[in-house]
XYZ file of C-alpha atoms in Angstrom:
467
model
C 66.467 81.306 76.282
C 69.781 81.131 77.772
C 71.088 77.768 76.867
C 68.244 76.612 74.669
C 70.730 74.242 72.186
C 71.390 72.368 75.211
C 67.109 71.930 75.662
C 66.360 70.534 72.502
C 68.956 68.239 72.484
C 68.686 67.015 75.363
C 65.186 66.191 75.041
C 65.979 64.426 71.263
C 68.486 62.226 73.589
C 66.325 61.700 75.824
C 63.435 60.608 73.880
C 65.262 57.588 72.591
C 64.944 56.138 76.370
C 61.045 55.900 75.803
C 59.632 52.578 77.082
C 62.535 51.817 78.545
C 62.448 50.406 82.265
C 66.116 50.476 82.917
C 69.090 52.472 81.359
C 72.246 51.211 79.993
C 75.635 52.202 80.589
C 76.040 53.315 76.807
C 72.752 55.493 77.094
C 74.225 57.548 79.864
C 77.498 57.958 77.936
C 75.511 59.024 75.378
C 73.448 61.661 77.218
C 76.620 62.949 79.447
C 78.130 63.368 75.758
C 75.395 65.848 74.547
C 74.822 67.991 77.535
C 79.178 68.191 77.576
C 78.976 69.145 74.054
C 76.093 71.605 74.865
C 76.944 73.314 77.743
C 80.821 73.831 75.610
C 79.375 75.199 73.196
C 77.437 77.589 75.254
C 80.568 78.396 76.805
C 80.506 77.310 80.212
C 83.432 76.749 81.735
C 85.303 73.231 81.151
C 85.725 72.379 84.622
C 82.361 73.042 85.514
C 81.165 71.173 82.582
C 83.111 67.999 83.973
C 82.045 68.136 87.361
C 78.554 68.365 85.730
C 78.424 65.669 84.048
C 80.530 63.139 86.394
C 77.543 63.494 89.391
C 74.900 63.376 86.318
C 77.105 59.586 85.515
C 77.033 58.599 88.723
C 74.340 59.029 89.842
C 72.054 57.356 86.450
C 73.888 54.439 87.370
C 73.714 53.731 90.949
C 70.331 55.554 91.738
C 67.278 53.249 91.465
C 64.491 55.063 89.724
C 60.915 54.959 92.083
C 58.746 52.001 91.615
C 56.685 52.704 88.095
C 58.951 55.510 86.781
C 60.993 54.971 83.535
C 64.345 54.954 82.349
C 63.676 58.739 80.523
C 61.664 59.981 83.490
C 64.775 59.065 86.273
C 67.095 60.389 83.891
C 65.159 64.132 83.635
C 65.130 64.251 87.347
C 68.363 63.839 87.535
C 69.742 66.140 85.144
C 67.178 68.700 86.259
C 68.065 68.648 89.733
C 71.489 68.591 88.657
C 71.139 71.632 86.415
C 69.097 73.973 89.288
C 71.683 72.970 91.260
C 74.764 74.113 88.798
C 72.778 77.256 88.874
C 72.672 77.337 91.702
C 69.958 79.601 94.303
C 68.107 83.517 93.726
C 69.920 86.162 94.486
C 68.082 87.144 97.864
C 65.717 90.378 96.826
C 63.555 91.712 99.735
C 60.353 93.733 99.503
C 61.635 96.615 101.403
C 63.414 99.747 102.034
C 66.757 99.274 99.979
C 69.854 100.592 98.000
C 71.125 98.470 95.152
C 73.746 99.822 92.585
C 74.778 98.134 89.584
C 78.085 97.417 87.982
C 79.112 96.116 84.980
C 81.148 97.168 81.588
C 79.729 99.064 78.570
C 76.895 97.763 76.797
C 76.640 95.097 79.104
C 72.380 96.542 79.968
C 73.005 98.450 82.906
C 71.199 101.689 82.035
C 68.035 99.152 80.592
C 68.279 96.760 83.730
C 68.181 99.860 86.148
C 64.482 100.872 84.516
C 63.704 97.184 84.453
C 64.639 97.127 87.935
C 62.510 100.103 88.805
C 59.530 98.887 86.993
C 59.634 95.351 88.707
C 59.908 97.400 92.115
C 56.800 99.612 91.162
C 54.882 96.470 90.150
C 55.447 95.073 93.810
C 53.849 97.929 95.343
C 56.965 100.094 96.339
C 58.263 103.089 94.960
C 61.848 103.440 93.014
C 63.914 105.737 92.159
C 67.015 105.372 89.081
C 69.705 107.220 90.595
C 72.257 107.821 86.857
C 75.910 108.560 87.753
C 77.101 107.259 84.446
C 79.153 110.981 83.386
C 81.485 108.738 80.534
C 78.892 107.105 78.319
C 77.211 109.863 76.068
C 73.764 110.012 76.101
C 73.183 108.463 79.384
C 71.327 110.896 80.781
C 68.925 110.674 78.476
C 68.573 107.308 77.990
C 68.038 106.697 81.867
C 65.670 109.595 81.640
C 63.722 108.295 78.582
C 63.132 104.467 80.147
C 62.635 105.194 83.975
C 59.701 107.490 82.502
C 58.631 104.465 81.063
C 58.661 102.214 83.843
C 57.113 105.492 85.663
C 59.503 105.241 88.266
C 61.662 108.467 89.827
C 64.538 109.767 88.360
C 67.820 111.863 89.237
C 70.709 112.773 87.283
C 72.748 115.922 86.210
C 73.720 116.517 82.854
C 75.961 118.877 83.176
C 77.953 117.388 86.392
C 81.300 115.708 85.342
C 81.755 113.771 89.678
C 79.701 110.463 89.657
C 80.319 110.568 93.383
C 78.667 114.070 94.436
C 75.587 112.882 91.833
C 75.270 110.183 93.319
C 75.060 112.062 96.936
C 72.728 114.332 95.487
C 70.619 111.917 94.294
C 69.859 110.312 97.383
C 68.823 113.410 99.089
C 66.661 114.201 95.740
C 64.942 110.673 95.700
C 64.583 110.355 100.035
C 61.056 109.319 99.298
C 61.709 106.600 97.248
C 61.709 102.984 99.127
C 64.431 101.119 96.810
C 67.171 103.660 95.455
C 68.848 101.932 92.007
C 72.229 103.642 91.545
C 73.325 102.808 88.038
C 76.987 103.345 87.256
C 79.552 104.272 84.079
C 81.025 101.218 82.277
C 83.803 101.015 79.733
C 84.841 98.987 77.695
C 87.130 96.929 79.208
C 88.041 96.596 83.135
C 90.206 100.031 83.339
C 91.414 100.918 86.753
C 89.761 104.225 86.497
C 86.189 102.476 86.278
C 87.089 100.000 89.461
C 88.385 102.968 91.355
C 85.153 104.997 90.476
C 82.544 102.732 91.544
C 85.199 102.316 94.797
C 83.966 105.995 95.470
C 80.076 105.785 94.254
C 80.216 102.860 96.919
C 81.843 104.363 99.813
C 79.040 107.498 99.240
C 75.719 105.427 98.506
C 76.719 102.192 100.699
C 74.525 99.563 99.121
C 72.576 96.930 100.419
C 73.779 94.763 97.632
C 75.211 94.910 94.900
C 74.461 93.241 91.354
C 76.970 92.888 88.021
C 75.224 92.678 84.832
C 76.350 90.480 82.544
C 75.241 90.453 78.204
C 74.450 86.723 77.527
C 76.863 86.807 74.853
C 79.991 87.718 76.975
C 81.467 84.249 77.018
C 84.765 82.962 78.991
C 85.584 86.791 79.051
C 82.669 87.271 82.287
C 84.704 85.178 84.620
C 87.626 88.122 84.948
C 85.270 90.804 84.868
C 83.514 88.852 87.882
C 86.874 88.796 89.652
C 87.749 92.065 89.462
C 84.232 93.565 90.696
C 84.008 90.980 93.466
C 87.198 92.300 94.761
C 86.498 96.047 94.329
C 82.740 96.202 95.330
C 81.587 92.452 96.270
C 79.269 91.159 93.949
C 75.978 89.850 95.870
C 74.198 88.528 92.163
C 74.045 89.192 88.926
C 71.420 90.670 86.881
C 71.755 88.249 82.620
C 71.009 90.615 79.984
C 70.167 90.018 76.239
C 68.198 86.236 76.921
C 66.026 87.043 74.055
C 68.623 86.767 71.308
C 70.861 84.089 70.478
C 73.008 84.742 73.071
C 74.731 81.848 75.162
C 74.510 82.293 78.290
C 77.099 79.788 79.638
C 80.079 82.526 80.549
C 77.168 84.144 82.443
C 76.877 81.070 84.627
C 80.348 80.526 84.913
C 80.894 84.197 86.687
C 78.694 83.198 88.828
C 79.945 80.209 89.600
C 83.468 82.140 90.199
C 82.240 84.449 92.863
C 80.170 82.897 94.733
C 77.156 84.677 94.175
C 73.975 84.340 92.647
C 71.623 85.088 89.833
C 68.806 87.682 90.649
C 66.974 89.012 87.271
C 66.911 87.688 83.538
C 66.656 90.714 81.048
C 64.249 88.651 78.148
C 63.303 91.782 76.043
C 63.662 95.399 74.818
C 61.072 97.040 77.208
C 61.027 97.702 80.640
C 58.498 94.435 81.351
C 60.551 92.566 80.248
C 62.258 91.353 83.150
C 61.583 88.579 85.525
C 63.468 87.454 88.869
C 65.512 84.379 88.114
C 63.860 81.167 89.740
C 66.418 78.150 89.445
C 63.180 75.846 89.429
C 61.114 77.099 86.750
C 64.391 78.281 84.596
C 65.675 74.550 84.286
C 62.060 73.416 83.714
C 61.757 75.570 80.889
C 64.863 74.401 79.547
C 64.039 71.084 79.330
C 60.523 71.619 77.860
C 58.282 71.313 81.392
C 56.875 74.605 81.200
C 56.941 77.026 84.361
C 53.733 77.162 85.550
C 54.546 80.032 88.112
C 55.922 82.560 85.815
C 52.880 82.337 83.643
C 50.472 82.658 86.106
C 52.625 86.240 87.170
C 52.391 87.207 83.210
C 48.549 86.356 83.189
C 48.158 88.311 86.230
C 49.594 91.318 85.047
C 48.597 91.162 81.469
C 44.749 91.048 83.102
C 45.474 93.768 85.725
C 47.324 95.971 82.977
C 44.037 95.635 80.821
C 41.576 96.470 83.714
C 43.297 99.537 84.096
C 42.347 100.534 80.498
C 39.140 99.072 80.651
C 37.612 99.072 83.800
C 33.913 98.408 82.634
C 34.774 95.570 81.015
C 34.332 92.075 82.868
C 35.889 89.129 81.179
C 33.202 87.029 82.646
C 30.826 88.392 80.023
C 32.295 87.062 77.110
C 31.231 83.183 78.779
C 27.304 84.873 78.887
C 26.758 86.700 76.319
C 28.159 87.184 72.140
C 31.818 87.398 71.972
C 32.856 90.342 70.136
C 35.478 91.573 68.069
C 35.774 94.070 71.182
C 36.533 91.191 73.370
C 38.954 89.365 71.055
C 41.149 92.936 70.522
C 41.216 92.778 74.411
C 42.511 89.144 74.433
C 44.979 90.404 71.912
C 46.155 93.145 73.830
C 46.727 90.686 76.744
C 48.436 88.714 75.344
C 51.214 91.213 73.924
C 51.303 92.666 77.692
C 52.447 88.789 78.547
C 55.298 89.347 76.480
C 57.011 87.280 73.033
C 55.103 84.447 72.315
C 57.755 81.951 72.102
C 58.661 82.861 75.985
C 55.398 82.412 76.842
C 54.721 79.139 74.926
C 57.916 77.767 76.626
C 56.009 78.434 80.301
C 52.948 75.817 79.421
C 53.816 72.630 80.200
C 53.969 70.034 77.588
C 53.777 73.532 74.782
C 57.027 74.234 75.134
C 60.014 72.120 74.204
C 59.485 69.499 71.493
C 56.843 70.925 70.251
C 58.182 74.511 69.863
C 61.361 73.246 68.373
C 59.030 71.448 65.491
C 57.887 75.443 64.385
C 59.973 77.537 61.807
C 62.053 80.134 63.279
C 59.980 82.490 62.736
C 56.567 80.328 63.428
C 56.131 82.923 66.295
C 57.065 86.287 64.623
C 53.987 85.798 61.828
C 52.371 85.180 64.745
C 53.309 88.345 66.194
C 52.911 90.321 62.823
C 49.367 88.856 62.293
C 48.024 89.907 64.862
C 49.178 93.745 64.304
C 47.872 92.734 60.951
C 44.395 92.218 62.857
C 44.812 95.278 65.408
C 44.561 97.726 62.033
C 41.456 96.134 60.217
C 40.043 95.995 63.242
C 40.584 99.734 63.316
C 38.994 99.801 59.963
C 35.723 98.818 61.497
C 32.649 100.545 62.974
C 31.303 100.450 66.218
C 28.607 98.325 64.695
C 30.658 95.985 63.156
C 32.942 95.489 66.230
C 29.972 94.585 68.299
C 28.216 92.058 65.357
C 30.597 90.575 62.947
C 28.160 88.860 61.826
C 26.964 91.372 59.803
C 30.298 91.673 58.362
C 29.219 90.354 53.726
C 31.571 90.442 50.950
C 30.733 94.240 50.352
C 31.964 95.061 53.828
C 35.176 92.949 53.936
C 36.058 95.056 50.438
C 35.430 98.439 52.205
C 37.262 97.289 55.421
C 40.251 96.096 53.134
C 40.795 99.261 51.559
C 40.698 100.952 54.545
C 42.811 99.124 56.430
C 45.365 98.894 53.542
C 44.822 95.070 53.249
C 43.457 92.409 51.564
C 39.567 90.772 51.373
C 42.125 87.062 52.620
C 43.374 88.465 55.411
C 40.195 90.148 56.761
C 38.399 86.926 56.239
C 41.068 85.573 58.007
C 40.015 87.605 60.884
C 36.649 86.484 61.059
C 37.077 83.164 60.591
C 39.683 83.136 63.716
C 36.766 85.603 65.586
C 33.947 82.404 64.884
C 36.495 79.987 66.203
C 37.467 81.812 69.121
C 33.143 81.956 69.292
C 32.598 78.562 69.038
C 35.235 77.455 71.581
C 33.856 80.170 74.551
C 30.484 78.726 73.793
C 31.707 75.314 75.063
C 32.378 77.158 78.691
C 28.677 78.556 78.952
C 26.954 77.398 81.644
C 29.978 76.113 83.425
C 29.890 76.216 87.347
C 32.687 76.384 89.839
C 33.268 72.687 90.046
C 33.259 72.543 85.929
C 35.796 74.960 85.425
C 38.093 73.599 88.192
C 37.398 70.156 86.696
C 38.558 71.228 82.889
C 41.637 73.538 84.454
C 42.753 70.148 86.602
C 42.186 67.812 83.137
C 44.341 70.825 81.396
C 46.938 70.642 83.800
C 47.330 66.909 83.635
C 47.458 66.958 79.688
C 50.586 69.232 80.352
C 52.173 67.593 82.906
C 51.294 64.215 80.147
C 53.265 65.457 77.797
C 56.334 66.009 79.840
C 56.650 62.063 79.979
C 54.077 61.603 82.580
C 56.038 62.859 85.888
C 53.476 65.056 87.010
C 53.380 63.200 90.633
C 56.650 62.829 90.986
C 57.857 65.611 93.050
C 56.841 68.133 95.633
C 54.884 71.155 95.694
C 55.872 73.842 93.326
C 58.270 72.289 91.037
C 58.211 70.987 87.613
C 57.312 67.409 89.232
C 54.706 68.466 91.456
């Protein structure tokens, strides 16, 4: 995540004020210190960095935390509110009718953000259309083809047209079905007058409702010029972060925004078109500082279950908590949970999972995660039907044959079973559950999270990260 040095220290610094009923002035040195020297690092601009971190000062000072509230607790409010506000508001995004073109220079995700774009859309009941005008960049075309197929979203474009402007006409009058038109445009790689002039003219035809710069996470100090320079040919009305799922930064990002005026509207997390989200200042920041962001996972649940009703419509989940659960039922659960996306994002959404905890794990804790459970996908393909529905009937003569054929080893198919029994054992617990039961453990499961953000679950209002 975007920033994520500046997390897990801040939480280390934090965690010193445990117990603590009133902060010193040295302590908030010390924590203004850490988030300078992250957000620096992360490239941010200096000024911004100051201005930060002077209102964070002040106000750990002269605030008095609530009655009952600790020194950590008063200082996480204020650096998170703080923080959502340095980020500052969504870009505004309306469910309806609507043109948006992107700008941006080479590489920066355009091509990728426009699918992204078009698969959010289509996932919010309207229909899209990828309008590509990008004539400079070869294999454009194709590459705009290739993912808006994926996000099974509408297409134009014209190979063998060398004027951005007249496909960009064209495509309009192609796509006039379509309820949000996403007119993706040719980078380069720098800020060349040719590019500003030619969006000049792709605007002047299409006339957006708003348009969005994307930005790579990596970009650095170098995003606050190309921000300029698009605000003043085009007017930038947010920006769309690409990249979050590497090791980019993330701080010149913020600073371009900062320098127009504008706001942020997606976050690109991934290589596939699902993997996009709209930016919520709220949940981002609470992620950041290990809280979780309870709203985004509910969205991934959501769709990970509605993706895998579509494939299996005559299955019911509620089965599993009456009847055996199955190796059938845990492949499902698998599948659901790659449709929710990397693990580590999703571990950073639970609150009290994320943060500390995840910063404990190897770096690549969550890619054997990932791999094992591809690992389990093929011996499970090794199975029969019979064995699928009663792995209990799985012996040591079985486990050989189901080895071999899944190229594997007898360990790592035991493996399997054993995590199938636990997975058992724990559904078990739910059977015969009511209504009341199961809203009783999800409230006790809620307040464990919120426990293990420092106990500031009834701190706030609805919604947020203190609510």
């Amino acid at each position: 995540m975007v920033l994520d040095d500046l997390g897990s220290s801040l939480r280390g610094t934090l965690d010193r004020l445990r117990g603590k009923s009133r902060i010193s002035e040295e302590d908030v040195e010390e924590i203004v210190k850490e988030i300078q020297r992250s957000l620096l690092s992360a490239d941010v601009d200096v000024s911004l960095v100051m201005d930060l971190s002077d209102s964070i000062k002040e106000r750990a000072l002269e605030e008095e935390p609530p009655a009952g509230t600790g020194a950590r607790d008063h200082v996480l409010r204020i650096v998170y509110e703080e923080l959502v506000a340095l980020v500052g508001e969504s870009t505004e995004v309306p469910l309806e009718e609507q043109t948006i073109m992107l700008a941006g220079l080479q590489g920066s995700g355009k091509t990728t953000t426009a699918a992204k774009m078009a698969w959010w859309f289509s996932k919010k009941g309207l229909r899209p259309a990828v309008i590509q005008t990008d004539t400079f960049r070869p294999g454009a075309y194709d590459q705009a083809k290739e993912m808006t197929e994926r996000a099974e979203a509408a297409f134009y474009g014209d190979p063998d047209e060398d004027d951005p402007v007249k496909i960009a006409r064209e495509g309009l009058e192609a796509t006039a079905d379509a309820d949000v038109h996403i007119v993706d445009t040719a980078g380069r790689h720098a800020l060349e007058d040719d590019l500003i002039d030619e969006i000049e003219d792709i605007e002047s035809v299409v006339d957006p409702d708003r348009s969005l710069l994307v930005l790579d996470a990596a970009i650095g100090q170098g995003a606050k010029e190309q921000a300029q320079r698009f605000e003043e040919a085009v007017g930038i009305d947010g920006v769309a972060i690409t990249k979050l799922d590497g090791t980019a930064k993330g701080g010149g990002a913020l600073t371009a925004v900062n320098e127009t005026g504008s706001t942020i509207a997606f976050l690109g997390t991934g290589e596939t078109v699902q993997d996009i989200e709209r930016f919520e200042p709220d949940g981002f920041i609470s992620r950041l500082l290990g809280m979780g962001d309870l709203k985004q996972l509910t969205e991934r649940v959501e769709r990970a279950m509605e993706e895998t009703e579509e494939e299996a419509e005559d299955w019911d989940p509620e089965d599993m908590l009456e009847g055996e659960f199955t190796l059938k039922d845990m492949r499902r659960q698998m599948n659901a949970m790659n449709k929710m996306g990397p693990l580590d994002q999703v571990m950073d959404m639970i609150p009290g999972m994320g943060g500390g905890l995840m910063d404990q794990l190897p770096d690549d804790a969550m890619d054997v995660t990932k791999d094992r459970m591809v690992t389990f996908e093929v011996i499970m393909d090794a199975m029969t039907e019979d064995e699928l529905e009663n792995p209990r009937s799985i012996g040591a003569s079985r486990v050989r044959r189901i080895a071999r054929g899944a190229g594997s080893d007898e360990e790592t198919v035991r493996e399997l079973l054993d995590q199938h029994r636990m997975m058992a054992k724990t559904l078990k617990q739910f059977q015969g559950m009511g209504q009341g039961d199961m809203e009783r453990m999800m409230k006790q499961m809620q307040q464990g999270g919120n426990g293990g953000m420092g106990g500031m679950g009834g701190m706030g209002g609805d919604g947020g990260p203190f609510g």
